[in-house]
Amino acid sequence: MKDVLDALKKAIEEGQAKDAARAVQAALDAGAEPGAILRDVMVPAMDEVGRRYECGDYFLPEMLISARAMKEALALLRPRLVATDVKPAGTVVAGTVKGDLHDIGKNLVCMLLEGAGFEVRDLGVDVAPEKFVDAVRGGGVNLVALSALLTTTLPNMKVTIEQLKAAGLRDRVGVMVGGAPVNDRLATEIGADGYAEDAAGAVALARRLVGVPA
Ligand code: B1M
């Protein structure tokens, strides 16, 4: 099993999408638990890609092909992560904030929320505050989930919350935030209802915000 998991990590780090897909399938066939594959191999592989980019070993194209490999591998895990027989827990409108194109973490959060019985309306990436406002105005939404990976796009979380307030909709929904540069303090400062460090934490937070027992 170790060989397969090492091959998966290497394939993501080096942007070999087909190898990554083959390795994730082999790991699943060998009985590896999807959550563990993600947590112990795939997420650390993306961290390594970020490290290589930061120290100048990788440039944008390398980061992009690694992201593609990660997405292909993730697509194979998806059916197992979203399989659920729990009763509906609430509706979440999710998106990566304006100016930010990073969606792997947000997609993971959406998958695990679905797996926990939430209906997820994923607005995608680079989502303008008005789009979140419109989605909440449409009704039936319990939570807004905002993701940001860039320090430069963090302010757009605050702008989104402010626009919800200005539209008189803030009290209708819980707002949760996350992404690598986000923390508890920022969440409090910008008026969010909670911050989660990872996708599993996002599920626990969402349950708490809608009052569903863990
Ligand atoms: Co970019 N990028 N990137 N990038 N990228 C980072 C974020 C960076 C840290 C790399 C680095 O320098 N080490 C750096 C940001 C630095 C900063 O802001 N301080 C960076 C940069 C600089 C950039 C560009 C500006 C580069 C350039 O153009 N010069 C550019 C910006 C484009 C834009 O968005 N406008 C850019 C572009 C890209 C790609 C398009 C090539 C690609 C994204 C592809 C895609 O997402 N479809 C990319 C990638 C892949 C990365 C890294 C390497 C990996 C991100 C990732 O997918 N991680 C990243 C370095 C890193 O993070 N280590 C980096 C895996 C994922 C599972 O983790 O997204 O953190 P993450 O999500 C986690 C948690 O954060 C949390 O749960 C998830 C699961 O555990 N979470 C939430 C996320 N959202 C949540 C919401 C919640 C709760 C939890 O509640 C609502």
Tab-separated table of C-alpha atoms and ligand atoms in Angstrom:
chain	number	residue	atom	x	y	z
A	1	MET	CA	0.000	0.000	0.000
A	2	LYS	CA	2.829	2.422	0.876
A	3	ASP	CA	4.139	2.177	-2.710
A	4	VAL	CA	0.738	3.094	-4.132
A	5	LEU	CA	0.329	6.066	-1.800
A	6	ASP	CA	3.868	7.269	-2.506
A	7	ALA	CA	3.130	6.994	-6.239
A	8	LEU	CA	-0.050	9.046	-5.761
A	9	LYS	CA	1.792	11.792	-3.902
A	10	LYS	CA	4.536	11.911	-6.528
A	11	ALA	CA	1.996	11.966	-9.384
A	12	ILE	CA	0.162	14.966	-7.899
A	13	GLU	CA	3.377	16.800	-7.083
A	14	GLU	CA	4.622	16.272	-10.625
A	15	GLY	CA	1.280	16.921	-12.312
A	16	GLN	CA	0.839	13.447	-13.821
A	17	ALA	CA	-2.953	13.330	-13.921
A	18	LYS	CA	-3.324	9.826	-15.381
A	19	ASP	CA	-0.836	8.340	-12.924
A	20	ALA	CA	-2.610	10.116	-10.074
A	21	ALA	CA	-5.977	8.690	-11.137
A	22	ARG	CA	-4.498	5.191	-11.503
A	23	ALA	CA	-2.860	5.382	-8.080
A	24	VAL	CA	-5.972	6.647	-6.307
A	25	GLN	CA	-8.001	3.831	-7.869
A	26	ALA	CA	-5.372	1.302	-6.809
A	27	ALA	CA	-5.436	2.685	-3.258
A	28	LEU	CA	-9.236	2.426	-3.130
A	29	ASP	CA	-9.137	-1.109	-4.555
A	30	ALA	CA	-6.627	-2.052	-1.886
A	31	GLY	CA	-9.082	-0.865	0.779
A	32	ALA	CA	-7.622	2.524	1.734
A	33	GLU	CA	-10.105	4.868	3.396
A	34	PRO	CA	-10.984	7.868	1.116
A	35	GLY	CA	-10.678	10.431	3.920
A	36	ALA	CA	-7.229	9.134	4.825
A	37	ILE	CA	-6.028	9.177	1.192
A	38	LEU	CA	-7.104	12.798	1.006
A	39	ARG	CA	-5.777	13.919	4.370
A	40	ASP	CA	-2.522	11.991	4.492
A	41	VAL	CA	-1.452	12.014	0.844
A	42	MET	CA	-3.308	14.373	-1.492
A	43	VAL	CA	-3.485	17.521	0.651
A	44	PRO	CA	0.205	17.220	1.687
A	45	ALA	CA	1.080	16.795	-2.014
A	46	MET	CA	-0.547	20.151	-2.799
A	47	ASP	CA	1.269	21.717	0.159
A	48	GLU	CA	4.526	20.469	-1.339
A	49	VAL	CA	3.565	22.022	-4.697
A	50	GLY	CA	2.974	25.337	-2.884
A	51	ARG	CA	6.353	25.014	-1.154
A	52	ARG	CA	8.119	24.386	-4.474
A	53	TYR	CA	6.351	27.409	-5.994
A	54	GLU	CA	7.295	29.602	-3.065
A	55	CYS	CA	10.979	28.702	-3.255
A	56	GLY	CA	11.106	29.162	-7.036
A	57	ASP	CA	11.401	25.489	-8.080
A	58	TYR	CA	7.925	25.599	-9.635
A	59	PHE	CA	6.223	28.294	-11.685
A	60	LEU	CA	2.566	28.869	-12.486
A	61	PRO	CA	2.284	26.135	-15.174
A	62	GLU	CA	3.622	23.464	-12.791
A	63	MET	CA	1.172	24.584	-10.096
A	64	LEU	CA	-1.623	24.391	-12.663
A	65	ILE	CA	-0.866	20.870	-13.893
A	66	SER	CA	-0.547	19.641	-10.315
A	67	ALA	CA	-3.970	21.143	-9.623
A	68	ARG	CA	-5.320	19.210	-12.634
A	69	ALA	CA	-3.837	15.968	-11.352
A	70	MET	CA	-5.335	16.673	-7.921
A	71	LYS	CA	-8.750	17.278	-9.499
A	72	GLU	CA	-8.665	14.033	-11.504
A	73	ALA	CA	-7.742	12.057	-8.419
A	74	LEU	CA	-10.416	13.862	-6.419
A	75	ALA	CA	-13.081	13.015	-9.011
A	76	LEU	CA	-12.529	9.333	-8.215
A	77	LEU	CA	-12.942	9.949	-4.493
A	78	ARG	CA	-16.038	12.093	-4.914
A	79	PRO	CA	-18.671	9.304	-5.065
A	80	ARG	CA	-17.369	7.905	-1.792
A	81	LEU	CA	-17.151	11.291	-0.090
A	82	VAL	CA	-20.671	12.390	-0.978
A	83	ALA	CA	-22.424	9.026	-0.397
A	84	THR	CA	-24.928	9.811	2.323
A	85	ASP	CA	-28.076	8.471	3.847
A	86	VAL	CA	-28.422	11.129	6.518
A	87	LYS	CA	-31.486	13.367	6.458
A	88	PRO	CA	-31.247	16.867	4.922
A	89	ALA	CA	-29.383	19.192	7.234
A	90	GLY	CA	-29.834	22.526	5.437
A	91	THR	CA	-28.865	24.445	2.328
A	92	VAL	CA	-25.462	26.030	1.816
A	93	VAL	CA	-24.469	28.564	-0.822
A	94	ALA	CA	-20.735	28.200	-1.367
A	95	GLY	CA	-18.093	29.918	-3.431
A	96	THR	CA	-14.558	31.238	-3.700
A	97	VAL	CA	-14.659	35.003	-3.304
A	98	LYS	CA	-14.166	37.596	-6.014
A	99	GLY	CA	-10.710	37.718	-7.597
A	100	ASP	CA	-9.763	34.230	-6.392
A	101	LEU	CA	-9.604	31.210	-8.709
A	102	HIS	CA	-8.543	28.544	-6.191
A	103	ASP	CA	-11.283	25.952	-5.953
A	104	ILE	CA	-9.796	22.632	-4.825
A	105	GLY	CA	-10.321	23.332	-1.120
A	106	LYS	CA	-13.757	24.850	-1.700
A	107	ASN	CA	-14.763	21.808	-3.795
A	108	LEU	CA	-13.656	19.513	-0.993
A	109	VAL	CA	-15.670	21.484	1.538
A	110	CYS	CA	-18.705	21.213	-0.778
A	111	MET	CA	-18.238	17.444	-1.192
A	112	LEU	CA	-18.030	16.783	2.527
A	113	LEU	CA	-21.003	19.052	3.224
A	114	GLU	CA	-23.017	17.071	0.672
A	115	GLY	CA	-21.829	13.887	2.310
A	116	ALA	CA	-23.139	15.231	5.614
A	117	GLY	CA	-26.606	15.793	4.129
A	118	PHE	CA	-26.421	19.479	3.203
A	119	GLU	CA	-27.784	20.668	-0.129
A	120	VAL	CA	-24.948	22.656	-1.659
A	121	ARG	CA	-25.361	25.370	-4.254
A	122	ASP	CA	-21.826	25.911	-5.497
A	123	LEU	CA	-21.441	29.310	-7.171
A	124	GLY	CA	-17.887	28.494	-8.309
A	125	VAL	CA	-14.855	30.761	-8.216
A	126	ASP	CA	-14.347	34.509	-8.507
A	127	VAL	CA	-17.830	35.033	-7.093
A	128	ALA	CA	-18.850	38.665	-6.761
A	129	PRO	CA	-20.520	39.696	-3.480
A	130	GLU	CA	-23.747	40.507	-5.384
A	131	LYS	CA	-23.982	36.893	-6.540
A	132	PHE	CA	-23.934	35.637	-2.957
A	133	VAL	CA	-26.533	38.280	-2.078
A	134	ASP	CA	-28.770	37.225	-4.983
A	135	ALA	CA	-28.484	33.558	-4.008
A	136	VAL	CA	-29.543	34.311	-0.427
A	137	ARG	CA	-32.315	36.626	-1.604
A	138	GLY	CA	-33.676	33.720	-3.650
A	139	GLY	CA	-34.618	32.063	-0.355
A	140	GLY	CA	-34.240	28.692	1.321
A	141	VAL	CA	-30.584	29.239	2.238
A	142	ASN	CA	-29.288	28.501	5.749
A	143	LEU	CA	-25.571	29.069	5.323
A	144	VAL	CA	-23.125	31.002	3.166
A	145	ALA	CA	-19.672	29.398	2.860
A	146	LEU	CA	-16.872	31.695	1.678
A	147	SER	CA	-13.461	30.401	0.645
A	148	ALA	CA	-10.307	32.451	-0.090
A	149	LEU	CA	-6.712	31.341	-0.684
A	150	LEU	CA	-5.055	34.673	-1.411
A	151	THR	CA	-4.244	37.360	1.115
A	152	THR	CA	-5.264	39.854	-1.581
A	153	THR	CA	-8.799	38.435	-1.836
A	154	LEU	CA	-9.479	38.116	1.910
A	155	PRO	CA	-11.048	41.618	1.992
A	156	ASN	CA	-13.735	40.357	-0.385
A	157	MET	CA	-15.033	38.096	2.374
A	158	LYS	CA	-15.715	41.195	4.444
A	159	VAL	CA	-17.261	43.007	1.481
A	160	THR	CA	-19.583	40.040	0.880
A	161	ILE	CA	-20.733	40.039	4.510
A	162	GLU	CA	-21.241	43.800	4.392
A	163	GLN	CA	-23.336	43.495	1.248
A	164	LEU	CA	-25.478	40.829	2.897
A	165	LYS	CA	-26.003	43.271	5.770
A	166	ALA	CA	-26.799	46.161	3.420
A	167	ALA	CA	-29.390	43.995	1.663
A	168	GLY	CA	-31.016	43.197	5.032
A	169	LEU	CA	-30.211	39.495	4.606
A	170	ARG	CA	-27.384	38.947	7.087
A	171	ASP	CA	-29.675	37.769	9.898
A	172	ARG	CA	-31.256	35.124	7.691
A	173	VAL	CA	-28.088	33.091	7.226
A	174	GLY	CA	-25.019	31.835	9.032
A	175	VAL	CA	-21.745	32.813	7.374
A	176	MET	CA	-18.743	30.499	7.552
A	177	VAL	CA	-15.286	31.252	6.197
A	178	GLY	CA	-12.150	29.252	5.447
A	179	GLY	CA	-9.045	28.901	3.312
A	180	ALA	CA	-5.326	28.849	4.062
A	181	PRO	CA	-4.874	32.546	5.025
A	182	VAL	CA	-8.086	32.668	7.116
A	183	ASN	CA	-8.185	32.229	10.890
A	184	ASP	CA	-10.533	32.618	13.842
A	185	ARG	CA	-9.490	36.185	14.534
A	186	LEU	CA	-10.143	37.294	10.962
A	187	ALA	CA	-13.518	35.545	11.008
A	188	THR	CA	-14.518	37.507	14.106
A	189	GLU	CA	-13.158	40.786	12.735
A	190	ILE	CA	-15.128	40.560	9.497
A	191	GLY	CA	-18.345	39.512	11.216
A	192	ALA	CA	-18.523	35.869	10.109
A	193	ASP	CA	-20.202	33.313	12.360
A	194	GLY	CA	-17.325	30.866	12.258
A	195	TYR	CA	-14.090	29.661	10.732
A	196	ALA	CA	-13.042	26.111	9.931
A	197	GLU	CA	-9.491	25.030	9.213
A	198	ASP	CA	-10.335	22.133	6.910
A	199	ALA	CA	-13.213	20.426	5.158
A	200	ALA	CA	-14.056	18.122	8.068
A	201	GLY	CA	-14.050	21.151	10.370
A	202	ALA	CA	-16.358	22.941	7.928
A	203	VAL	CA	-18.907	20.129	8.298
A	204	ALA	CA	-18.748	20.310	12.101
A	205	LEU	CA	-19.114	24.102	11.960
A	206	ALA	CA	-22.023	23.945	9.501
A	207	ARG	CA	-23.835	21.466	11.753
A	208	ARG	CA	-23.285	23.705	14.761
A	209	LEU	CA	-24.525	26.787	12.906
A	210	VAL	CA	-27.762	25.119	11.794
A	211	GLY	CA	-28.230	23.351	15.134
A	212	VAL	CA	-27.843	19.771	13.877
A	213	PRO	CA	-26.185	17.442	16.401
A	214	ALA	CA	-22.705	16.219	15.341
B	1	B1M	CO1	-2.052	29.558	-6.117
B	1	B1M	N1	-1.327	30.391	-4.514
B	1	B1M	N2	-1.908	31.239	-7.084
B	1	B1M	N3	-2.672	28.550	-7.641
B	1	B1M	N4	-1.823	27.994	-5.058
B	1	B1M	C1	-1.299	29.590	-3.279
B	1	B1M	C2	-2.576	29.796	-2.464
B	1	B1M	C3	0.006	30.154	-2.560
B	1	B1M	C4	-0.028	30.014	-1.022
B	1	B1M	C5	1.270	29.479	-3.175
B	1	B1M	C6	2.535	29.913	-2.492
B	1	B1M	O1	3.032	30.992	-2.778
B	1	B1M	N5	3.066	29.099	-1.577
B	1	B1M	C7	0.002	31.650	-3.045
B	1	B1M	C8	-0.791	32.645	-2.188
B	1	B1M	C9	0.099	33.552	-1.385
B	1	B1M	C10	-0.694	34.560	-0.625
B	1	B1M	O2	-1.741	35.005	-0.972
B	1	B1M	N6	-0.121	34.959	0.479
B	1	B1M	C11	-0.626	31.502	-4.436
B	1	B1M	C12	-0.476	32.451	-5.474
B	1	B1M	C13	0.467	33.596	-5.197
B	1	B1M	C14	-1.150	32.348	-6.708
B	1	B1M	C15	-1.126	33.347	-7.878
B	1	B1M	C16	-1.261	34.827	-7.466
B	1	B1M	C17	0.163	33.066	-8.681
B	1	B1M	C18	0.409	34.035	-9.825
B	1	B1M	O3	-0.404	34.215	-10.698
B	1	B1M	N7	1.566	34.657	-9.761
B	1	B1M	C19	-2.345	32.879	-8.738
B	1	B1M	C20	-3.650	33.597	-8.348
B	1	B1M	C21	-4.795	33.273	-9.265
B	1	B1M	C22	-6.131	33.757	-8.680
B	1	B1M	O4	-6.719	33.094	-7.884
B	1	B1M	N8	-6.537	34.961	-9.088
B	1	B1M	C23	-2.430	31.431	-8.338
B	1	B1M	C24	-2.920	30.436	-9.179
B	1	B1M	C25	-2.998	29.101	-8.857
B	1	B1M	C26	-3.422	28.019	-9.848
B	1	B1M	C27	-4.570	28.471	-10.754
B	1	B1M	C28	-2.232	27.661	-10.697
B	1	B1M	C29	-3.732	26.814	-8.876
B	1	B1M	C30	-5.224	26.733	-8.445
B	1	B1M	C31	-6.000	25.722	-9.245
B	1	B1M	C32	-7.364	25.504	-8.677
B	1	B1M	O5	-7.645	25.672	-7.492
B	1	B1M	N9	-8.257	25.110	-9.551
B	1	B1M	C33	-2.946	27.215	-7.618
B	1	B1M	C34	-2.603	26.292	-6.596
B	1	B1M	C35	-2.862	24.841	-6.886
B	1	B1M	C36	-2.043	26.707	-5.356
B	1	B1M	C37	-1.541	25.832	-4.177
B	1	B1M	C38	-0.210	25.221	-4.617
B	1	B1M	C39	-2.433	24.724	-3.714
B	1	B1M	C40	-3.854	25.161	-3.303
B	1	B1M	C41	-4.665	23.913	-3.040
B	1	B1M	O6	-5.418	23.480	-3.888
B	1	B1M	N10	-4.451	23.260	-1.861
B	1	B1M	C42	-1.383	26.923	-3.045
B	1	B1M	C43	-0.314	26.585	-2.030
B	1	B1M	C44	-0.896	25.887	-0.810
B	1	B1M	O7	-2.055	26.057	-0.467
B	1	B1M	N11	-0.103	25.163	-0.088
B	1	B1M	C45	-1.367	28.191	-3.791
B	1	B1M	C46	-5.096	21.988	-1.490
B	1	B1M	C47	-6.462	22.272	-0.861
B	1	B1M	C48	-7.080	20.949	-0.431
B	1	B1M	O8	-6.212	23.052	0.288
B	1	B1M	O9	-7.253	25.123	-0.741
B	1	B1M	O10	-6.072	25.247	1.508
B	1	B1M	P1	-6.892	24.487	0.530
B	1	B1M	O11	-8.292	24.107	1.241
B	1	B1M	C49	-8.347	23.505	2.523
B	1	B1M	C50	-8.457	24.516	3.684
B	1	B1M	O12	-7.865	25.758	3.394
B	1	B1M	C51	-9.912	24.561	3.979
B	1	B1M	O13	-10.364	23.246	3.689
B	1	B1M	C52	-9.681	22.758	2.545
B	1	B1M	C53	-9.568	21.277	2.674
B	1	B1M	O14	-8.886	20.883	3.823
B	1	B1M	N12	-10.822	25.482	3.294
B	1	B1M	C54	-11.984	25.818	3.900
B	1	B1M	C55	-10.771	26.045	2.086
B	1	B1M	N13	-11.882	26.765	1.881
B	1	B1M	C56	-12.644	26.628	2.978
B	1	B1M	C57	-13.909	27.160	3.302
B	1	B1M	C58	-14.449	26.853	4.548
B	1	B1M	C59	-13.772	26.048	5.444
B	1	B1M	C60	-12.543	25.511	5.144
B	1	B1M	O15	-15.638	27.299	4.968
B	1	B1M	C61	-16.425	28.060	4.105
